[in-house]
mmCIF file of N, CA and C in Angstrom:
data_model
loop_
_atom_site.group_PDB
_atom_site.id
_atom_site.type_symbol
_atom_site.label_atom_id
_atom_site.label_comp_id
_atom_site.label_asym_id
_atom_site.label_seq_id
_atom_site.Cartn_x
_atom_site.Cartn_y
_atom_site.Cartn_z
ATOM 1 N N UNK A 1 -68.870 -16.414 262.085
ATOM 2 C CA UNK A 1 -69.310 -17.706 262.553
ATOM 3 C C UNK A 1 -68.704 -17.992 263.922
ATOM 4 N N UNK A 2 -69.446 -18.749 264.732
ATOM 5 C CA UNK A 2 -68.980 -19.119 266.063
ATOM 6 C C UNK A 2 -67.961 -20.248 266.030
ATOM 7 N N UNK A 3 -68.190 -21.238 265.182
ATOM 8 C CA UNK A 3 -67.402 -22.473 265.215
ATOM 9 C C UNK A 3 -66.530 -22.649 263.991
ATOM 10 N N UNK A 4 -65.652 -23.642 264.100
ATOM 11 C CA UNK A 4 -64.818 -24.053 262.974
ATOM 12 C C UNK A 4 -64.678 -25.574 263.053
ATOM 13 N N UNK A 5 -64.327 -26.217 261.935
ATOM 14 C CA UNK A 5 -64.183 -27.671 261.958
ATOM 15 C C UNK A 5 -63.192 -28.123 263.030
ATOM 16 N N UNK A 6 -63.555 -29.182 263.740
ATOM 17 C CA UNK A 6 -62.706 -29.717 264.788
ATOM 18 C C UNK A 6 -63.037 -29.210 266.180
ATOM 19 N N UNK A 7 -63.821 -28.134 266.275
ATOM 20 C CA UNK A 7 -64.209 -27.610 267.583
ATOM 21 C C UNK A 7 -65.106 -28.591 268.319
ATOM 22 N N UNK A 8 -65.003 -28.596 269.635
ATOM 23 C CA UNK A 8 -66.052 -29.132 270.480
ATOM 24 C C UNK A 8 -66.921 -27.931 270.825
ATOM 25 N N UNK A 9 -68.236 -28.132 270.819
ATOM 26 C CA UNK A 9 -69.143 -27.019 271.080
ATOM 27 C C UNK A 9 -70.317 -27.510 271.908
ATOM 28 N N UNK A 10 -70.963 -26.572 272.575
ATOM 29 C CA UNK A 10 -72.156 -26.876 273.346
ATOM 30 C C UNK A 10 -73.356 -26.305 272.595
ATOM 31 N N UNK A 11 -74.433 -27.069 272.536
ATOM 32 C CA UNK A 11 -75.668 -26.602 271.903
ATOM 33 C C UNK A 11 -76.347 -25.682 272.904
ATOM 34 N N UNK A 12 -76.542 -24.410 272.538
ATOM 35 C CA UNK A 12 -77.093 -23.425 273.474
ATOM 36 C C UNK A 12 -78.569 -23.142 273.251
ATOM 37 N N UNK A 13 -79.153 -23.678 272.183
ATOM 38 C CA UNK A 13 -80.558 -23.372 271.897
ATOM 39 C C UNK A 13 -81.134 -24.433 270.971
ATOM 40 N N UNK A 14 -82.414 -24.711 271.155
ATOM 41 C CA UNK A 14 -83.161 -25.548 270.226
ATOM 42 C C UNK A 14 -84.490 -24.854 269.969
ATOM 43 N N UNK A 15 -84.763 -24.462 268.721
ATOM 44 C CA UNK A 15 -85.986 -23.715 268.446
ATOM 45 C C UNK A 15 -87.237 -24.590 268.505
ATOM 46 N N UNK A 16 -87.066 -25.901 268.505
ATOM 47 C CA UNK A 16 -88.196 -26.820 268.511
ATOM 48 C C UNK A 16 -88.352 -27.379 269.924
ATOM 49 N N UNK A 17 -89.502 -27.127 270.546
ATOM 50 C CA UNK A 17 -89.716 -27.515 271.945
ATOM 51 C C UNK A 17 -89.484 -29.002 272.185
ATOM 52 N N UNK A 18 -89.900 -29.854 271.243
ATOM 53 C CA UNK A 18 -89.740 -31.289 271.474
ATOM 54 C C UNK A 18 -88.277 -31.728 271.447
ATOM 55 N N UNK A 19 -87.376 -30.851 271.002
ATOM 56 C CA UNK A 19 -85.949 -31.162 271.008
ATOM 57 C C UNK A 19 -85.190 -30.314 272.028
ATOM 58 N N UNK A 20 -85.887 -29.782 273.020
ATOM 59 C CA UNK A 20 -85.216 -28.952 274.021
ATOM 60 C C UNK A 20 -84.165 -29.733 274.803
ATOM 61 N N UNK A 21 -84.278 -31.072 274.842
ATOM 62 C CA UNK A 21 -83.299 -31.904 275.538
ATOM 63 C C UNK A 21 -81.927 -31.892 274.850
ATOM 64 N N UNK A 22 -81.850 -31.347 273.656
ATOM 65 C CA UNK A 22 -80.577 -31.254 272.937
ATOM 66 C C UNK A 22 -79.741 -30.087 273.472
ATOM 67 N N UNK A 23 -80.415 -29.081 274.049
ATOM 68 C CA UNK A 23 -79.706 -27.942 274.622
ATOM 69 C C UNK A 23 -78.797 -28.425 275.747
ATOM 70 N N UNK A 24 -77.553 -27.972 275.716
ATOM 71 C CA UNK A 24 -76.568 -28.369 276.713
ATOM 72 C C UNK A 24 -75.727 -29.571 276.308
ATOM 73 N N UNK A 25 -76.059 -30.187 275.185
ATOM 74 C CA UNK A 25 -75.288 -31.351 274.725
ATOM 75 C C UNK A 25 -74.003 -30.892 274.050
ATOM 76 N N UNK A 26 -72.979 -31.730 274.136
ATOM 77 C CA UNK A 26 -71.680 -31.435 273.527
ATOM 78 C C UNK A 26 -71.595 -32.135 272.171
ATOM 79 N N UNK A 27 -71.103 -31.396 271.169
ATOM 80 C CA UNK A 27 -70.938 -31.934 269.825
ATOM 81 C C UNK A 27 -69.526 -31.667 269.329
ATOM 82 N N UNK A 28 -69.101 -32.488 268.383
ATOM 83 C CA UNK A 28 -67.874 -32.230 267.630
ATOM 84 C C UNK A 28 -68.303 -31.639 266.297
ATOM 85 N N UNK A 29 -67.771 -30.467 265.957
ATOM 86 C CA UNK A 29 -68.095 -29.794 264.706
ATOM 87 C C UNK A 29 -67.251 -30.429 263.603
ATOM 88 N N UNK A 30 -67.914 -30.976 262.570
ATOM 89 C CA UNK A 30 -67.191 -31.698 261.522
ATOM 90 C C UNK A 30 -66.938 -30.841 260.286
ATOM 91 N N UNK A 31 -68.009 -30.361 259.638
ATOM 92 C CA UNK A 31 -67.856 -29.559 258.415
ATOM 93 C C UNK A 31 -69.148 -28.817 258.137
ATOM 94 N N UNK A 32 -69.064 -27.786 257.281
ATOM 95 C CA UNK A 32 -70.265 -27.030 256.898
ATOM 96 C C UNK A 32 -71.231 -27.929 256.135
ATOM 97 N N UNK A 33 -72.498 -27.836 256.477
ATOM 98 C CA UNK A 33 -73.517 -28.620 255.771
ATOM 99 C C UNK A 33 -73.689 -28.077 254.359
ATOM 100 N N UNK A 34 -73.680 -28.953 253.365
ATOM 101 C CA UNK A 34 -73.864 -28.503 251.985
ATOM 102 C C UNK A 34 -75.327 -28.135 251.713
ATOM 103 N N UNK A 35 -75.545 -27.465 250.603
ATOM 104 C CA UNK A 35 -76.913 -27.128 250.190
ATOM 105 C C UNK A 35 -77.586 -28.360 249.607
ATOM 106 N N UNK A 36 -78.893 -28.410 249.695
ATOM 107 C CA UNK A 36 -79.649 -29.528 249.132
ATOM 108 C C UNK A 36 -79.590 -30.762 250.014
ATOM 109 N N UNK A 37 -80.097 -31.872 249.491
ATOM 110 C CA UNK A 37 -80.055 -33.149 250.197
ATOM 111 C C UNK A 37 -78.604 -33.621 250.235
ATOM 112 N N UNK A 38 -78.157 -34.135 251.391
ATOM 113 C CA UNK A 38 -76.783 -34.609 251.492
ATOM 114 C C UNK A 38 -76.720 -35.819 252.410
ATOM 115 N N UNK A 39 -75.578 -36.494 252.361
ATOM 116 C CA UNK A 39 -75.363 -37.695 253.160
ATOM 117 C C UNK A 39 -74.567 -37.349 254.408
ATOM 118 N N UNK A 40 -75.054 -37.817 255.557
ATOM 119 C CA UNK A 40 -74.333 -37.652 256.813
ATOM 120 C C UNK A 40 -73.212 -38.697 256.886
ATOM 121 N N UNK A 41 -72.253 -38.525 257.788
ATOM 122 C CA UNK A 41 -71.134 -39.478 257.871
ATOM 123 C C UNK A 41 -71.544 -40.935 258.095
ATOM 124 N N UNK A 42 -72.726 -41.169 258.673
ATOM 125 C CA UNK A 42 -73.171 -42.551 258.890
ATOM 126 C C UNK A 42 -73.939 -43.114 257.696
ATOM 127 N N UNK A 43 -74.032 -42.342 256.607
ATOM 128 C CA UNK A 43 -74.702 -42.800 255.394
ATOM 129 C C UNK A 43 -76.165 -42.415 255.288
ATOM 130 N N UNK A 44 -76.760 -41.866 256.353
ATOM 131 C CA UNK A 44 -78.157 -41.431 256.293
ATOM 132 C C UNK A 44 -78.290 -40.174 255.442
ATOM 133 N N UNK A 45 -79.390 -40.103 254.686
ATOM 134 C CA UNK A 45 -79.655 -38.900 253.897
ATOM 135 C C UNK A 45 -80.275 -37.836 254.783
ATOM 136 N N UNK A 46 -79.867 -36.600 254.565
ATOM 137 C CA UNK A 46 -80.356 -35.458 255.331
ATOM 138 C C UNK A 46 -81.093 -34.511 254.399
ATOM 139 N N UNK A 47 -82.273 -34.058 254.831
ATOM 140 C CA UNK A 47 -83.030 -33.060 254.079
ATOM 141 C C UNK A 47 -82.252 -31.759 254.025
ATOM 142 N N UNK A 48 -82.561 -30.901 253.054
ATOM 143 C CA UNK A 48 -81.886 -29.597 252.998
ATOM 144 C C UNK A 48 -82.122 -28.806 254.287
ATOM 145 N N UNK A 49 -81.135 -28.039 254.700
ATOM 146 C CA UNK A 49 -81.256 -27.199 255.893
ATOM 147 C C UNK A 49 -81.736 -25.808 255.487
ATOM 148 N N UNK A 50 -82.395 -25.111 256.403
ATOM 149 C CA UNK A 50 -82.970 -23.797 256.131
ATOM 150 C C UNK A 50 -81.980 -22.696 256.506
ATOM 151 N N UNK A 51 -81.045 -22.412 255.612
ATOM 152 C CA UNK A 51 -80.031 -21.395 255.900
ATOM 153 C C UNK A 51 -80.605 -19.982 255.877
ATOM 154 N N UNK A 52 -81.745 -19.774 255.217
ATOM 155 C CA UNK A 52 -82.354 -18.440 255.209
ATOM 156 C C UNK A 52 -82.840 -18.052 256.592
ATOM 157 N N UNK A 53 -83.331 -19.028 257.366
ATOM 158 C CA UNK A 53 -83.859 -18.742 258.700
ATOM 159 C C UNK A 53 -82.770 -18.717 259.762
ATOM 160 N N UNK A 54 -81.813 -19.656 259.714
ATOM 161 C CA UNK A 54 -80.837 -19.801 260.791
ATOM 162 C C UNK A 54 -79.386 -19.605 260.372
ATOM 163 N N UNK A 55 -79.125 -19.235 259.141
ATOM 164 C CA UNK A 55 -77.748 -19.059 258.695
ATOM 165 C C UNK A 55 -77.067 -20.394 258.436
ATOM 166 N N UNK A 56 -75.756 -20.391 258.499
ATOM 167 C CA UNK A 56 -74.962 -21.583 258.186
ATOM 168 C C UNK A 56 -75.196 -22.698 259.199
ATOM 169 N N UNK A 57 -75.164 -23.926 258.722
ATOM 170 C CA UNK A 57 -75.274 -25.122 259.555
ATOM 171 C C UNK A 57 -73.965 -25.892 259.503
ATOM 172 N N UNK A 58 -73.627 -26.523 260.618
ATOM 173 C CA UNK A 58 -72.496 -27.436 260.688
ATOM 174 C C UNK A 58 -73.020 -28.857 260.809
ATOM 175 N N UNK A 59 -72.358 -29.800 260.153
ATOM 176 C CA UNK A 59 -72.628 -31.206 260.419
ATOM 177 C C UNK A 59 -71.840 -31.525 261.685
ATOM 178 N N UNK A 60 -72.556 -32.022 262.694
ATOM 179 C CA UNK A 60 -71.960 -32.276 264.003
ATOM 180 C C UNK A 60 -72.164 -33.725 264.416
ATOM 181 N N UNK A 61 -71.249 -34.185 265.272
ATOM 182 C CA UNK A 61 -71.365 -35.510 265.873
ATOM 183 C C UNK A 61 -71.631 -35.307 267.354
ATOM 184 N N UNK A 62 -72.785 -35.809 267.818
ATOM 185 C CA UNK A 62 -73.094 -35.747 269.236
ATOM 186 C C UNK A 62 -72.209 -36.745 269.969
ATOM 187 N N UNK A 63 -71.537 -36.304 271.023
ATOM 188 C CA UNK A 63 -70.662 -37.194 271.770
ATOM 189 C C UNK A 63 -71.474 -38.271 272.477
ATOM 190 N N UNK A 64 -72.701 -37.959 272.837
ATOM 191 C CA UNK A 64 -73.667 -38.923 273.367
ATOM 192 C C UNK A 64 -74.896 -38.818 272.480
ATOM 193 N N UNK A 65 -75.264 -39.882 271.755
ATOM 194 C CA UNK A 65 -76.410 -39.803 270.848
ATOM 195 C C UNK A 65 -77.659 -39.265 271.545
ATOM 196 N N UNK A 66 -78.477 -38.540 270.781
ATOM 197 C CA UNK A 66 -79.708 -37.951 271.309
ATOM 198 C C UNK A 66 -80.915 -38.624 270.669
ATOM 199 N N UNK A 67 -81.993 -38.712 271.424
ATOM 200 C CA UNK A 67 -83.210 -39.326 270.923
ATOM 201 C C UNK A 67 -84.072 -38.263 270.249
ATOM 202 N N UNK A 68 -84.495 -38.565 269.040
ATOM 203 C CA UNK A 68 -85.387 -37.675 268.297
ATOM 204 C C UNK A 68 -86.526 -38.515 267.735
ATOM 205 N N UNK A 69 -87.559 -37.853 267.303
ATOM 206 C CA UNK A 69 -88.691 -38.569 266.739
ATOM 207 C C UNK A 69 -89.141 -37.944 265.437
ATOM 208 N N UNK A 70 -89.596 -38.801 264.543
ATOM 209 C CA UNK A 70 -90.154 -38.354 263.268
ATOM 210 C C UNK A 70 -91.437 -39.141 263.048
ATOM 211 N N UNK A 71 -92.439 -38.483 262.484
ATOM 212 C CA UNK A 71 -93.744 -39.107 262.302
ATOM 213 C C UNK A 71 -93.661 -40.431 261.547
ATOM 214 N N UNK A 72 -92.803 -40.490 260.522
ATOM 215 C CA UNK A 72 -92.739 -41.702 259.698
ATOM 216 C C UNK A 72 -91.752 -42.748 260.223
ATOM 217 N N UNK A 73 -90.918 -42.394 261.231
ATOM 218 C CA UNK A 73 -89.894 -43.334 261.712
ATOM 219 C C UNK A 73 -89.964 -43.608 263.211
ATOM 220 N N UNK A 74 -90.824 -42.921 263.940
ATOM 221 C CA UNK A 74 -90.890 -43.093 265.387
ATOM 222 C C UNK A 74 -89.676 -42.492 266.068
ATOM 223 N N UNK A 75 -89.366 -42.970 267.284
ATOM 224 C CA UNK A 75 -88.237 -42.464 268.057
ATOM 225 C C UNK A 75 -86.968 -43.252 267.714
ATOM 226 N N UNK A 76 -85.849 -42.557 267.620
ATOM 227 C CA UNK A 76 -84.573 -43.215 267.342
ATOM 228 C C UNK A 76 -83.425 -42.340 267.822
ATOM 229 N N UNK A 77 -82.238 -42.934 267.957
ATOM 230 C CA UNK A 77 -81.053 -42.207 268.393
ATOM 231 C C UNK A 77 -80.317 -41.612 267.205
ATOM 232 N N UNK A 78 -79.822 -40.396 267.394
ATOM 233 C CA UNK A 78 -79.082 -39.691 266.348
ATOM 234 C C UNK A 78 -77.683 -39.387 266.865
ATOM 235 N N UNK A 79 -76.680 -39.722 266.059
ATOM 236 C CA UNK A 79 -75.300 -39.371 266.380
ATOM 237 C C UNK A 79 -74.846 -38.175 265.552
ATOM 238 N N UNK A 80 -75.259 -38.113 264.280
ATOM 239 C CA UNK A 80 -74.865 -37.025 263.382
ATOM 240 C C UNK A 80 -76.082 -36.190 263.019
ATOM 241 N N UNK A 81 -75.886 -34.883 263.005
ATOM 242 C CA UNK A 81 -76.998 -33.993 262.649
ATOM 243 C C UNK A 81 -76.453 -32.628 262.259
ATOM 244 N N UNK A 82 -77.149 -31.927 261.364
ATOM 245 C CA UNK A 82 -76.789 -30.538 261.113
ATOM 246 C C UNK A 82 -77.304 -29.663 262.254
ATOM 247 N N UNK A 83 -76.494 -28.698 262.683
ATOM 248 C CA UNK A 83 -76.859 -27.770 263.756
ATOM 249 C C UNK A 83 -76.489 -26.365 263.290
ATOM 250 N N UNK A 84 -77.407 -25.397 263.440
ATOM 251 C CA UNK A 84 -77.074 -24.027 263.040
ATOM 252 C C UNK A 84 -75.914 -23.467 263.864
ATOM 253 N N UNK A 85 -75.018 -22.762 263.211
ATOM 254 C CA UNK A 85 -73.876 -22.141 263.887
ATOM 255 C C UNK A 85 -74.348 -21.240 265.028
ATOM 256 N N UNK A 86 -75.452 -20.520 264.845
ATOM 257 C CA UNK A 86 -75.933 -19.598 265.877
ATOM 258 C C UNK A 86 -76.410 -20.320 267.131
ATOM 259 N N UNK A 87 -76.627 -21.634 267.061
ATOM 260 C CA UNK A 87 -77.075 -22.413 268.219
ATOM 261 C C UNK A 87 -75.919 -23.115 268.912
ATOM 262 N N UNK A 88 -74.673 -22.803 268.507
ATOM 263 C CA UNK A 88 -73.484 -23.457 269.067
ATOM 264 C C UNK A 88 -72.545 -22.438 269.695
ATOM 265 N N UNK A 89 -71.894 -22.841 270.783
ATOM 266 C CA UNK A 89 -70.814 -22.062 271.391
ATOM 267 C C UNK A 89 -69.603 -22.979 271.476
ATOM 268 N N UNK A 90 -68.504 -22.604 270.815
ATOM 269 C CA UNK A 90 -67.310 -23.455 270.865
ATOM 270 C C UNK A 90 -66.716 -23.495 272.276
ATOM 271 N N UNK A 91 -66.142 -24.632 272.611
ATOM 272 C CA UNK A 91 -65.436 -24.815 273.880
ATOM 273 C C UNK A 91 -63.956 -24.839 273.542
ATOM 274 N N UNK A 92 -63.279 -23.719 273.800
ATOM 275 C CA UNK A 92 -61.872 -23.593 273.431
ATOM 276 C C UNK A 92 -61.064 -23.102 274.615
ATOM 277 N N UNK A 93 -59.809 -23.538 274.659
ATOM 278 C CA UNK A 93 -58.875 -22.947 275.612
ATOM 279 C C UNK A 93 -58.543 -21.566 275.096
ATOM 280 N N UNK A 94 -58.430 -20.618 276.009
ATOM 281 C CA UNK A 94 -58.160 -19.256 275.580
ATOM 282 C C UNK A 94 -57.400 -18.513 276.670
ATOM 283 N N UNK A 95 -56.485 -17.655 276.248
ATOM 284 C CA UNK A 95 -55.782 -16.805 277.189
ATOM 285 C C UNK A 95 -56.596 -15.562 277.523
ATOM 286 N N UNK A 96 -57.672 -15.319 276.771
ATOM 287 C CA UNK A 96 -58.486 -14.131 276.994
ATOM 288 C C UNK A 96 -59.450 -14.312 278.151
ATOM 289 N N UNK A 97 -60.291 -13.294 278.346
ATOM 290 C CA UNK A 97 -61.294 -13.339 279.402
ATOM 291 C C UNK A 97 -62.324 -14.407 279.108
ATOM 292 N N UNK A 98 -62.771 -15.098 280.155
ATOM 293 C CA UNK A 98 -63.835 -16.072 280.040
ATOM 294 C C UNK A 98 -65.152 -15.314 279.870
ATOM 295 N N UNK A 99 -65.874 -15.603 278.790
ATOM 296 C CA UNK A 99 -67.093 -14.866 278.479
ATOM 297 C C UNK A 99 -68.129 -14.971 279.592
ATOM 298 N N UNK A 100 -68.308 -16.158 280.164
ATOM 299 C CA UNK A 100 -69.318 -16.323 281.215
ATOM 300 C C UNK A 100 -68.920 -15.588 282.496
ATOM 301 N N UNK A 101 -67.623 -15.568 282.831
ATOM 302 C CA UNK A 101 -67.199 -14.805 284.001
ATOM 303 C C UNK A 101 -67.394 -13.315 283.776
ATOM 304 N N UNK A 102 -67.175 -12.862 282.546
ATOM 305 C CA UNK A 102 -67.383 -11.455 282.229
ATOM 306 C C UNK A 102 -68.854 -11.094 282.371
ATOM 307 N N UNK A 103 -69.745 -11.991 281.936
ATOM 308 C CA UNK A 103 -71.185 -11.731 282.003
ATOM 309 C C UNK A 103 -71.692 -11.845 283.438
ATOM 310 N N UNK A 104 -71.344 -12.937 284.121
ATOM 311 C CA UNK A 104 -71.898 -13.221 285.446
ATOM 312 C C UNK A 104 -71.081 -12.623 286.584
ATOM 313 N N UNK A 105 -69.837 -12.310 286.331
ATOM 314 C CA UNK A 105 -68.970 -11.791 287.383
ATOM 315 C C UNK A 105 -68.256 -12.916 288.114
ATOM 316 N N UNK A 106 -67.216 -12.562 288.819
ATOM 317 C CA UNK A 106 -66.452 -13.543 289.580
ATOM 318 C C UNK A 106 -67.256 -13.971 290.801
ATOM 319 N N UNK A 107 -67.132 -15.234 291.194
ATOM 320 C CA UNK A 107 -67.833 -15.679 292.408
ATOM 321 C C UNK A 107 -67.275 -14.965 293.629
ATOM 322 N N UNK A 108 -68.143 -14.735 294.617
ATOM 323 C CA UNK A 108 -67.705 -14.087 295.869
ATOM 324 C C UNK A 108 -66.986 -15.103 296.730
ATOM 325 N N UNK A 109 -65.859 -14.672 297.318
ATOM 326 C CA UNK A 109 -65.137 -15.553 298.236
ATOM 327 C C UNK A 109 -65.850 -15.544 299.579
ATOM 328 N N UNK A 110 -65.942 -16.731 300.187
ATOM 329 C CA UNK A 110 -66.529 -16.854 301.520
ATOM 330 C C UNK A 110 -65.458 -16.471 302.542
ATOM 331 N N UNK A 111 -65.844 -15.749 303.595
ATOM 332 C CA UNK A 111 -64.845 -15.427 304.623
ATOM 333 C C UNK A 111 -64.349 -16.700 305.302
ATOM 334 N N UNK A 112 -63.057 -16.722 305.617
ATOM 335 C CA UNK A 112 -62.482 -17.887 306.258
ATOM 336 C C UNK A 112 -62.900 -17.931 307.721
ATOM 337 N N UNK A 113 -63.137 -19.150 308.214
ATOM 338 C CA UNK A 113 -63.531 -19.330 309.613
ATOM 339 C C UNK A 113 -62.347 -18.998 310.518
ATOM 340 N N UNK A 114 -62.652 -18.385 311.659
ATOM 341 C CA UNK A 114 -61.582 -17.990 312.588
ATOM 342 C C UNK A 114 -61.193 -19.125 313.492
#
């Protein structure tokens, strides 16, 4: 798994085009989403998550609520939501190599003006 409870993480993917605005948002990872219908921290009921398609889900708190829409409820703001672990990258301090610098390479230094 990518994340653990207490991590801050960035959402790196949204498989649903209408929720592409969620990509890049920061969340606090709270706990693994249980199987079946469950209650989110704000008391809202959540439908079962599809772990067969996306693996484990975390219940997350969006640091800035996101707008979502449902046919029966219209548009509304969401603070808590389950997010698949595979769609999250934890933001952690680390003594190791920075993954993005390893992938993209170090920036080139500009020559100093004479």
